[in-house]
Tab-separated table of C-alpha atoms (C1' of nucleotides) in Angstrom:
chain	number	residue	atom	x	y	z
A	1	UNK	CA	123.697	131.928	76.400
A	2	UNK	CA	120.909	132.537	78.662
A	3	UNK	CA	117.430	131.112	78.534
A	4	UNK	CA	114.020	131.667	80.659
A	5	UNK	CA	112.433	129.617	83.061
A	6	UNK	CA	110.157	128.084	80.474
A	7	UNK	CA	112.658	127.061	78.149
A	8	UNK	CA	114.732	125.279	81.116
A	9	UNK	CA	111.752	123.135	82.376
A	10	UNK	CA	111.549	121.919	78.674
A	11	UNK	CA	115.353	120.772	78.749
A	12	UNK	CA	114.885	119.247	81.875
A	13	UNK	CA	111.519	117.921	81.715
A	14	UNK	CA	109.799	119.296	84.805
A	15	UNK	CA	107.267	122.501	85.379
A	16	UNK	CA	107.889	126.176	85.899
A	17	UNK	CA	106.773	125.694	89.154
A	18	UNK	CA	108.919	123.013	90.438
A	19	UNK	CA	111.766	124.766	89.469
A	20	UNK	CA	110.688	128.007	91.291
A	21	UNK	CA	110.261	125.326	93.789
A	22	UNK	CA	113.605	123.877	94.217
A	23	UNK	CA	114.888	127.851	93.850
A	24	UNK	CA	112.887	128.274	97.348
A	25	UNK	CA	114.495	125.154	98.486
A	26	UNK	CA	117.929	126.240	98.071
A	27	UNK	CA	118.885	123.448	95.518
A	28	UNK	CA	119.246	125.841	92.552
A	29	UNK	CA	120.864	129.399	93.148
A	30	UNK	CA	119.144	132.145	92.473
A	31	UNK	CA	119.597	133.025	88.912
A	32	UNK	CA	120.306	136.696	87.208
A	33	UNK	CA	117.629	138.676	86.278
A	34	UNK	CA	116.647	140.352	83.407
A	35	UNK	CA	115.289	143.782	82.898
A	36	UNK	CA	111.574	142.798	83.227
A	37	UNK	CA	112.415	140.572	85.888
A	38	UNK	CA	112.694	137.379	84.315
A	39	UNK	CA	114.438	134.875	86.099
A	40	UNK	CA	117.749	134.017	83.251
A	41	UNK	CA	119.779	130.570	83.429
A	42	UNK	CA	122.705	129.443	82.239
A	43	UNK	CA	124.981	126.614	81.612
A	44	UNK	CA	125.760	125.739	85.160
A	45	UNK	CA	121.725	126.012	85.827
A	46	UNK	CA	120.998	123.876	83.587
A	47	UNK	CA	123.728	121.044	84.201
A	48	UNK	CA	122.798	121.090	88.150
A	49	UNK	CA	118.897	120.990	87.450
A	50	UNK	CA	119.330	117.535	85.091
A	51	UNK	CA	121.488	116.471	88.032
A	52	UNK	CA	118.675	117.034	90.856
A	53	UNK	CA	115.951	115.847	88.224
A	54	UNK	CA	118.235	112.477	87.686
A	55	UNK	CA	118.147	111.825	91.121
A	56	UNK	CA	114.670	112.855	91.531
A	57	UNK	CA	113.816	110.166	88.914
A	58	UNK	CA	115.998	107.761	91.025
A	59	UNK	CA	113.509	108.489	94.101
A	60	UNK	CA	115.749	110.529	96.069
A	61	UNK	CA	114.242	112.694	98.564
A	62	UNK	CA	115.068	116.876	97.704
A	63	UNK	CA	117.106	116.278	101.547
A	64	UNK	CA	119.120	113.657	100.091
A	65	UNK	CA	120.034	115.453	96.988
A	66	UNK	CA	120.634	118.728	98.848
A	67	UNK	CA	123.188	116.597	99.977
A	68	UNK	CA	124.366	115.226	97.186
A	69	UNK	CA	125.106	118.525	95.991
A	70	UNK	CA	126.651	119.719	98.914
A	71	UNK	CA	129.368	117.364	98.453
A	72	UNK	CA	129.510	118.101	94.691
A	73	UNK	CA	130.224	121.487	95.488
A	74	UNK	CA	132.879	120.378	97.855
A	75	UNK	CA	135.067	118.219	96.052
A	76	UNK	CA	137.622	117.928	98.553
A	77	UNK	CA	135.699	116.151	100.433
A	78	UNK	CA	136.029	112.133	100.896
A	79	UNK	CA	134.016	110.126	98.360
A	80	UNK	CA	132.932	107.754	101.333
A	81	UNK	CA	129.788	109.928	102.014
A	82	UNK	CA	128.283	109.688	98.638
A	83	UNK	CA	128.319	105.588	98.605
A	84	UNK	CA	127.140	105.737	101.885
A	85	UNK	CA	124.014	107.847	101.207
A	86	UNK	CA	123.564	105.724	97.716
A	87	UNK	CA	123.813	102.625	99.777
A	88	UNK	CA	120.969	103.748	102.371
A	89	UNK	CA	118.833	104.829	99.213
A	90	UNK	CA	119.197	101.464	97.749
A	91	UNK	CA	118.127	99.814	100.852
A	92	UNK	CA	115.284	101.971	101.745
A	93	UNK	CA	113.916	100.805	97.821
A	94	UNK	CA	114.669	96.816	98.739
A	95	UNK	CA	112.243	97.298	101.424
A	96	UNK	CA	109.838	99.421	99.879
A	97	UNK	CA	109.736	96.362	97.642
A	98	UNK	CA	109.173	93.705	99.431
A	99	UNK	CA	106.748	95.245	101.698
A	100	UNK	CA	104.545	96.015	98.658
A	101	UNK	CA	105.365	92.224	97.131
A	102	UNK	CA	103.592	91.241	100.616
A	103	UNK	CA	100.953	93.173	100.070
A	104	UNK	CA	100.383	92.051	96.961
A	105	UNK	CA	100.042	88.665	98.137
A	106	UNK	CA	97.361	89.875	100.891
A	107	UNK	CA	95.288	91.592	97.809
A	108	UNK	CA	95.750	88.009	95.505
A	109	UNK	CA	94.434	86.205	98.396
A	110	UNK	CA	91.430	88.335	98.999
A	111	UNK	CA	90.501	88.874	95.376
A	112	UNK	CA	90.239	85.017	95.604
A	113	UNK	CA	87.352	85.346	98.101
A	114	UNK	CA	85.360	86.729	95.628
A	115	UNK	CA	82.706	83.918	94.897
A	116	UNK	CA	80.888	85.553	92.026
A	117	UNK	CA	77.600	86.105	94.449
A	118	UNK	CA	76.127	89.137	92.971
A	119	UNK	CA	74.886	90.527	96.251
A	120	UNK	CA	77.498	92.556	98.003
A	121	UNK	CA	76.243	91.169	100.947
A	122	UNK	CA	77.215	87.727	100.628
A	123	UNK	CA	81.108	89.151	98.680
A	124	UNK	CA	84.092	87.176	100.491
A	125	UNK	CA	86.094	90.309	99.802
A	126	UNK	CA	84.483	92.546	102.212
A	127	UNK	CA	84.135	89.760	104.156
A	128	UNK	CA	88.026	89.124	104.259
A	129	UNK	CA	88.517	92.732	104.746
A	130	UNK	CA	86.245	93.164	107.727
A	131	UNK	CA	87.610	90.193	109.545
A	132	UNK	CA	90.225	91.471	112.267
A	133	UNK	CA	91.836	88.508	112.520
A	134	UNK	CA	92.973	87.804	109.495
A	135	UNK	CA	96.592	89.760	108.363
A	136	UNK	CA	97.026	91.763	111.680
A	137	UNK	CA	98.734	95.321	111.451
A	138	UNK	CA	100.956	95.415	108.263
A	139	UNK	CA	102.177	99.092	107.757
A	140	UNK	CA	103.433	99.101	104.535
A	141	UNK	CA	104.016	103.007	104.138
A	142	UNK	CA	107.194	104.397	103.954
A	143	UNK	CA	109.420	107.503	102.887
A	144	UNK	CA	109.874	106.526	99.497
A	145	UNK	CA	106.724	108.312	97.329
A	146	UNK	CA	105.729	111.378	95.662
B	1	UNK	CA	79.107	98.870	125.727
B	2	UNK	CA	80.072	102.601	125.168
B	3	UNK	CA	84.383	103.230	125.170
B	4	UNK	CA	85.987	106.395	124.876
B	5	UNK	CA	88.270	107.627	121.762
B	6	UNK	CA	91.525	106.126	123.652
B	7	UNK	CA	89.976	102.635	124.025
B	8	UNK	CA	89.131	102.520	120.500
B	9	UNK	CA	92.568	103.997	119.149
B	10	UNK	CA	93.792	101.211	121.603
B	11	UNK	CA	91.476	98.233	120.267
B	12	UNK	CA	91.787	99.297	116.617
B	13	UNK	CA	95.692	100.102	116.660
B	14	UNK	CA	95.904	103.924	115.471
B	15	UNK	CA	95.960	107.460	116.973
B	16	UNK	CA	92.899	109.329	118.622
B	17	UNK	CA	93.528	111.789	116.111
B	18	UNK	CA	93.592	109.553	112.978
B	19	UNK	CA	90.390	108.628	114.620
B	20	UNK	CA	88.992	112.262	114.979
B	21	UNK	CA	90.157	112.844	111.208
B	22	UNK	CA	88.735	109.788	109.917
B	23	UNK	CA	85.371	111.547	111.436
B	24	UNK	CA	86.074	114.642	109.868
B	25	UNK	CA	86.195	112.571	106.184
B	26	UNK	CA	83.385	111.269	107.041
B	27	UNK	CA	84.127	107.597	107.387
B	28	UNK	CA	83.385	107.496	110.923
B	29	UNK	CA	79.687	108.779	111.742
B	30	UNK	CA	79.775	110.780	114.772
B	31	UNK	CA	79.249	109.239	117.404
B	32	UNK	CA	77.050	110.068	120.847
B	33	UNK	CA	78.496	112.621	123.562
B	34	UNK	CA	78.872	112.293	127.094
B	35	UNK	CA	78.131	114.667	129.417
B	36	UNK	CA	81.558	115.923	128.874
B	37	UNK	CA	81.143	115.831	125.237
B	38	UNK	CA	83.491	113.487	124.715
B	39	UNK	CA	82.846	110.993	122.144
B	40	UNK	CA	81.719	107.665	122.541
B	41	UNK	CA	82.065	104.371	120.594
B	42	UNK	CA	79.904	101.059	120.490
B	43	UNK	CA	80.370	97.841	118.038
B	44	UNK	CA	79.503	98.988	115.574
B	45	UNK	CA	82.081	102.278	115.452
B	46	UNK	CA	84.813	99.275	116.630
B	47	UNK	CA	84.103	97.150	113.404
B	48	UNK	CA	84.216	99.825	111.248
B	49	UNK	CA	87.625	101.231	112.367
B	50	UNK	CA	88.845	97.883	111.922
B	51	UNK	CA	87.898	97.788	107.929
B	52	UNK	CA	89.455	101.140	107.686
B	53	UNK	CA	92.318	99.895	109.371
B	54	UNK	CA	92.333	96.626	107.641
B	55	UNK	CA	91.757	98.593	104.268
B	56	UNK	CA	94.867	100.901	104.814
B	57	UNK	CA	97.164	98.353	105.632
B	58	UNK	CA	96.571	97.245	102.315
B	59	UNK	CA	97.495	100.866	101.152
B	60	UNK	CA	94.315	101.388	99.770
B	61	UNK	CA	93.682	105.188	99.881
B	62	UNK	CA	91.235	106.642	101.900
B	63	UNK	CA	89.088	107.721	98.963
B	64	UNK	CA	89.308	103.720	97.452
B	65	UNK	CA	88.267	102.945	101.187
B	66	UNK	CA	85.155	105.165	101.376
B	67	UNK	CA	83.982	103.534	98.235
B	68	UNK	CA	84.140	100.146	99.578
B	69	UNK	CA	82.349	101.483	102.642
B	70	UNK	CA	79.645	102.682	100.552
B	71	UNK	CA	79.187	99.671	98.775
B	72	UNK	CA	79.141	98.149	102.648
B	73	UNK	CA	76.481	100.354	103.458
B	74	UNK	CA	74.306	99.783	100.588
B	75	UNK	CA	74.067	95.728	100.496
B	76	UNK	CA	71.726	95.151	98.052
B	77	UNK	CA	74.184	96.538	95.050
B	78	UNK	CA	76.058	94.345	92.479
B	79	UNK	CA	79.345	92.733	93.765
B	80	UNK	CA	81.322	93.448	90.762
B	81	UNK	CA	82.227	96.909	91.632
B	82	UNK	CA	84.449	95.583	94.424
B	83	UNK	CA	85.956	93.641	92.383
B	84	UNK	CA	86.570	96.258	90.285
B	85	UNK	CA	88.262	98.348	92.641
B	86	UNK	CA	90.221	95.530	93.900
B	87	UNK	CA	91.694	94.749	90.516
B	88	UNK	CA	92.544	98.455	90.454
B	89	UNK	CA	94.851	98.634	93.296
B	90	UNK	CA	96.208	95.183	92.381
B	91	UNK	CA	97.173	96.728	89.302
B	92	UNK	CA	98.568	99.962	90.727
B	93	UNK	CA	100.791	97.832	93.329
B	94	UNK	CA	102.215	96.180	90.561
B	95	UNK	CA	103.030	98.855	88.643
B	96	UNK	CA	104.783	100.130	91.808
B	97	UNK	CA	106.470	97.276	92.434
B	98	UNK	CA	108.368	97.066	88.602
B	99	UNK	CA	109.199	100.613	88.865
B	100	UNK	CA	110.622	100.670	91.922
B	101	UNK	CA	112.458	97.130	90.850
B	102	UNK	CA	114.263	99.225	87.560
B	103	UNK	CA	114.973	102.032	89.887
B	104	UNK	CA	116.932	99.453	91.773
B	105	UNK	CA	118.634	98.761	89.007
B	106	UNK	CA	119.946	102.358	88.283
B	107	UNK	CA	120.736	102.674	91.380
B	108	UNK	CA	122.715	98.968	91.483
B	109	UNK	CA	124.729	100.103	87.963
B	110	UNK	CA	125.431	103.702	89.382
B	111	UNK	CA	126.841	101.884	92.851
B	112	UNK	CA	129.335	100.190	90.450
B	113	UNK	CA	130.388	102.985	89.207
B	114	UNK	CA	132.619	104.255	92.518
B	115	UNK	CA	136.292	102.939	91.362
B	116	UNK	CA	137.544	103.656	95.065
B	117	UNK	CA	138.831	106.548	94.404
B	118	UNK	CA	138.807	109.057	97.643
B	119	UNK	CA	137.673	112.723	95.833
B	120	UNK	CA	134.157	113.855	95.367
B	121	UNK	CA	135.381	114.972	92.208
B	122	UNK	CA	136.694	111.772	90.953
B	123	UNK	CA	134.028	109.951	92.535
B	124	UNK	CA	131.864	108.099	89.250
B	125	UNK	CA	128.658	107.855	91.381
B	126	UNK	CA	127.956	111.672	91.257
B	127	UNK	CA	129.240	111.104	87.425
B	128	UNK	CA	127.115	108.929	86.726
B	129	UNK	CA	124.301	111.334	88.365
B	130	UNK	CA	125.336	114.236	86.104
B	131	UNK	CA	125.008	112.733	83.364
B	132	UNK	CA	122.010	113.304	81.632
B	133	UNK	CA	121.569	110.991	77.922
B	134	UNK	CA	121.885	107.848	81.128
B	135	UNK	CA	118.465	106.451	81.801
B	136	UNK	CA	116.086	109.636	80.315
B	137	UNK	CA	113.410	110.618	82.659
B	138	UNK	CA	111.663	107.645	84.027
B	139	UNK	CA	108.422	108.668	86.878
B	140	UNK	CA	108.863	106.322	89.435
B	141	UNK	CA	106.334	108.429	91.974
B	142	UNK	CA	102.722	107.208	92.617
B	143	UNK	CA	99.873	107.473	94.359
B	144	UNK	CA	100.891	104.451	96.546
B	145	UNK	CA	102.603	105.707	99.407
B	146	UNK	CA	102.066	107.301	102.898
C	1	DA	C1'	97.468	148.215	68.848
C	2	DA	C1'	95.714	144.069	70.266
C	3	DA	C1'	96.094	139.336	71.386
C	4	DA	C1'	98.607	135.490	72.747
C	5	DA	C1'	102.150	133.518	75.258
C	6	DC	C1'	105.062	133.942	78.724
C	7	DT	C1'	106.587	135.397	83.402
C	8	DC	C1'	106.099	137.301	88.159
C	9	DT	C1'	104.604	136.795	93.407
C	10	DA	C1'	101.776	135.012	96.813
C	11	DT	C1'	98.726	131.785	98.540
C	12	DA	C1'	96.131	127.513	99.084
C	13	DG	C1'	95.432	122.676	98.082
C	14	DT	C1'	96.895	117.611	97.633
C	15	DC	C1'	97.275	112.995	100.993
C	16	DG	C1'	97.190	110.781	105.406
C	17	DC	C1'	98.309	111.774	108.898
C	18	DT	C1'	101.333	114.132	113.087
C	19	DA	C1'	102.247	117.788	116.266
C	20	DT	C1'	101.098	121.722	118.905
C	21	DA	C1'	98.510	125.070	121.873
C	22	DG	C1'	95.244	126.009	125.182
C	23	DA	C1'	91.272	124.588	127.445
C	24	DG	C1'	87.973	121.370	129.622
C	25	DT	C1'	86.716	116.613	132.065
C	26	DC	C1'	87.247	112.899	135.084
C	27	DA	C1'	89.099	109.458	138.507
C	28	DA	C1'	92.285	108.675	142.209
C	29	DG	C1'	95.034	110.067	146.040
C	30	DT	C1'	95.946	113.212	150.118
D	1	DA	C1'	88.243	120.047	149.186
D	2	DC	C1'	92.246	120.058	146.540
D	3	DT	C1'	95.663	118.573	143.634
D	4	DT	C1'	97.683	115.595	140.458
D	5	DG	C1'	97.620	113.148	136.394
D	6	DA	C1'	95.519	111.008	132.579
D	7	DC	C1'	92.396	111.722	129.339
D	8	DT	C1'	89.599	114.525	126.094
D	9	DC	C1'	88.117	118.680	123.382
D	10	DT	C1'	88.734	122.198	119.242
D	11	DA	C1'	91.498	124.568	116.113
D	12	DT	C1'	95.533	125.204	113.592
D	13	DA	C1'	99.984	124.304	111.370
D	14	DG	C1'	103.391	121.117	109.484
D	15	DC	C1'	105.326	117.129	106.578
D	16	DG	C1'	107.133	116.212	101.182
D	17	DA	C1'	107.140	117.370	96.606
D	18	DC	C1'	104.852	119.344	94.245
D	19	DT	C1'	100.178	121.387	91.728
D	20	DA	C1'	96.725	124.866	91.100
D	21	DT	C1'	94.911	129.407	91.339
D	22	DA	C1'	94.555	134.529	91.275
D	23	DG	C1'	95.937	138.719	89.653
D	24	DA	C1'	99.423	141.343	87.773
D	25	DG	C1'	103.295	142.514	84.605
D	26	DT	C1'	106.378	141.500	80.188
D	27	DT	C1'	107.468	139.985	75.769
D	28	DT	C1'	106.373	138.210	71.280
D	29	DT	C1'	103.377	137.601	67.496
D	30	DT	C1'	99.736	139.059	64.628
DNA sequence: AAAAACTCTATAGTCGCTATAGAGTCAAGT
DNA sequence: ACTTGACTCTATAGCGACTATAGAGTTTTT
């Protein structure tokens, strides 16, 4: 049972690319090759790819699921590590969260400035965004993107 | 009242480079030489740092930001496209905000899932990570981020 | 046999910076 | 006058997780 690239990004629902991608990364092994060249999966390709696109729909960084995998391929290894690095995920999403609930707020209040005045001269949302002191430095950006 | 790049990165709270690349965008104009050709800043360089400033600690994106500097810059146009783009990135902060808020979830439910036990290979977290018909493929990732 | 669909490698671009290298400028101290 | 140190300059590469492109080869369908 072995299938080509394209048929493996439709199982796991991600591009050709990315999975040449995560090949380069070192997260998937380099498959077999067929006689034209063509990269050929298998099985255990396929279960580890759904496992790295899981987490990758969970928001984990590609460090913290090389990780991951690292200790999946270990399984001697304590279990500790694994709640540990699920625990620092889940706090590094709490405060993703509220940061961007407080800016939220900052954006309500402002769209509240707007008066209606037609002139953008005269609009209490530039206004409120050119006046310095007014929220101070807020940086809101973090790790957790894409 | 001419400063130097440092003052300004000092007075606006960012980097002289962010500064210099903010030029290169273009939402700096450049600014007069000294003899030195080094660059130098008046009021009006000052206040418009600080909207930029102001603008991306709101995690606006630079391209949102030089749209709401080009509405500043042309005064006599309707209001309502600020508002526009304000709603907009309201919107796309909420939408942020209620995907990261399931993906806490997952991650909450898959934390239960570690009985205690001490293997990797018993350990239900990376279980519950394997296993693919869990939560189906839900895109957290947006533009809102740094 | 030709066309369409797929695959290959290699490279550059995205965003908003950050970091580095190597050179030039300026003010203060000796 | 000379050195030290702090500042500035340009140009280039790196981050993360892809995405897009170019140009070539392979396989499948018509």
């Amino acid at each position: 049972m072995e299938i080509r690239i394209g048929d493996l990004a439709k199982r796991s629902g991600c591009e050709v690319v990315t999975i040449r991608y995560y090949e380069k990364e070192g997260l998937l092994p380099k498959p077999a090759r067929s006689g034209g060249n063509f990269r050929l999966y298998g099985e255990a390709h396929i279960e580890r790819l759904q496992f790295i696109r899981h987490c990758r729909s969970l928001d984990m960084t590609l460090s913290e699921i090389r990780a991951l995998l690292g200790l999946r391929d270990n399984p001697m290894q304590d279990c500790g590590e694994v709640n540990t690095l699920l625990e620092a995920h889940i706090q590094q999403v709490e405060m993703r969260v509220s940061a961007l609930l407080q800016l939220k707020r900052h954006l309500v209040d402002l769209r509240e400035k707007c008066s209606g005045s037609r002139s953008v001269e005269a609009c209490g949302i530039l206004q409120g965004l050119g006046n310095r002191n007014c929220h101070g430095e807020s940086a809101t950006n973090s790790q957790t993107s894409g």
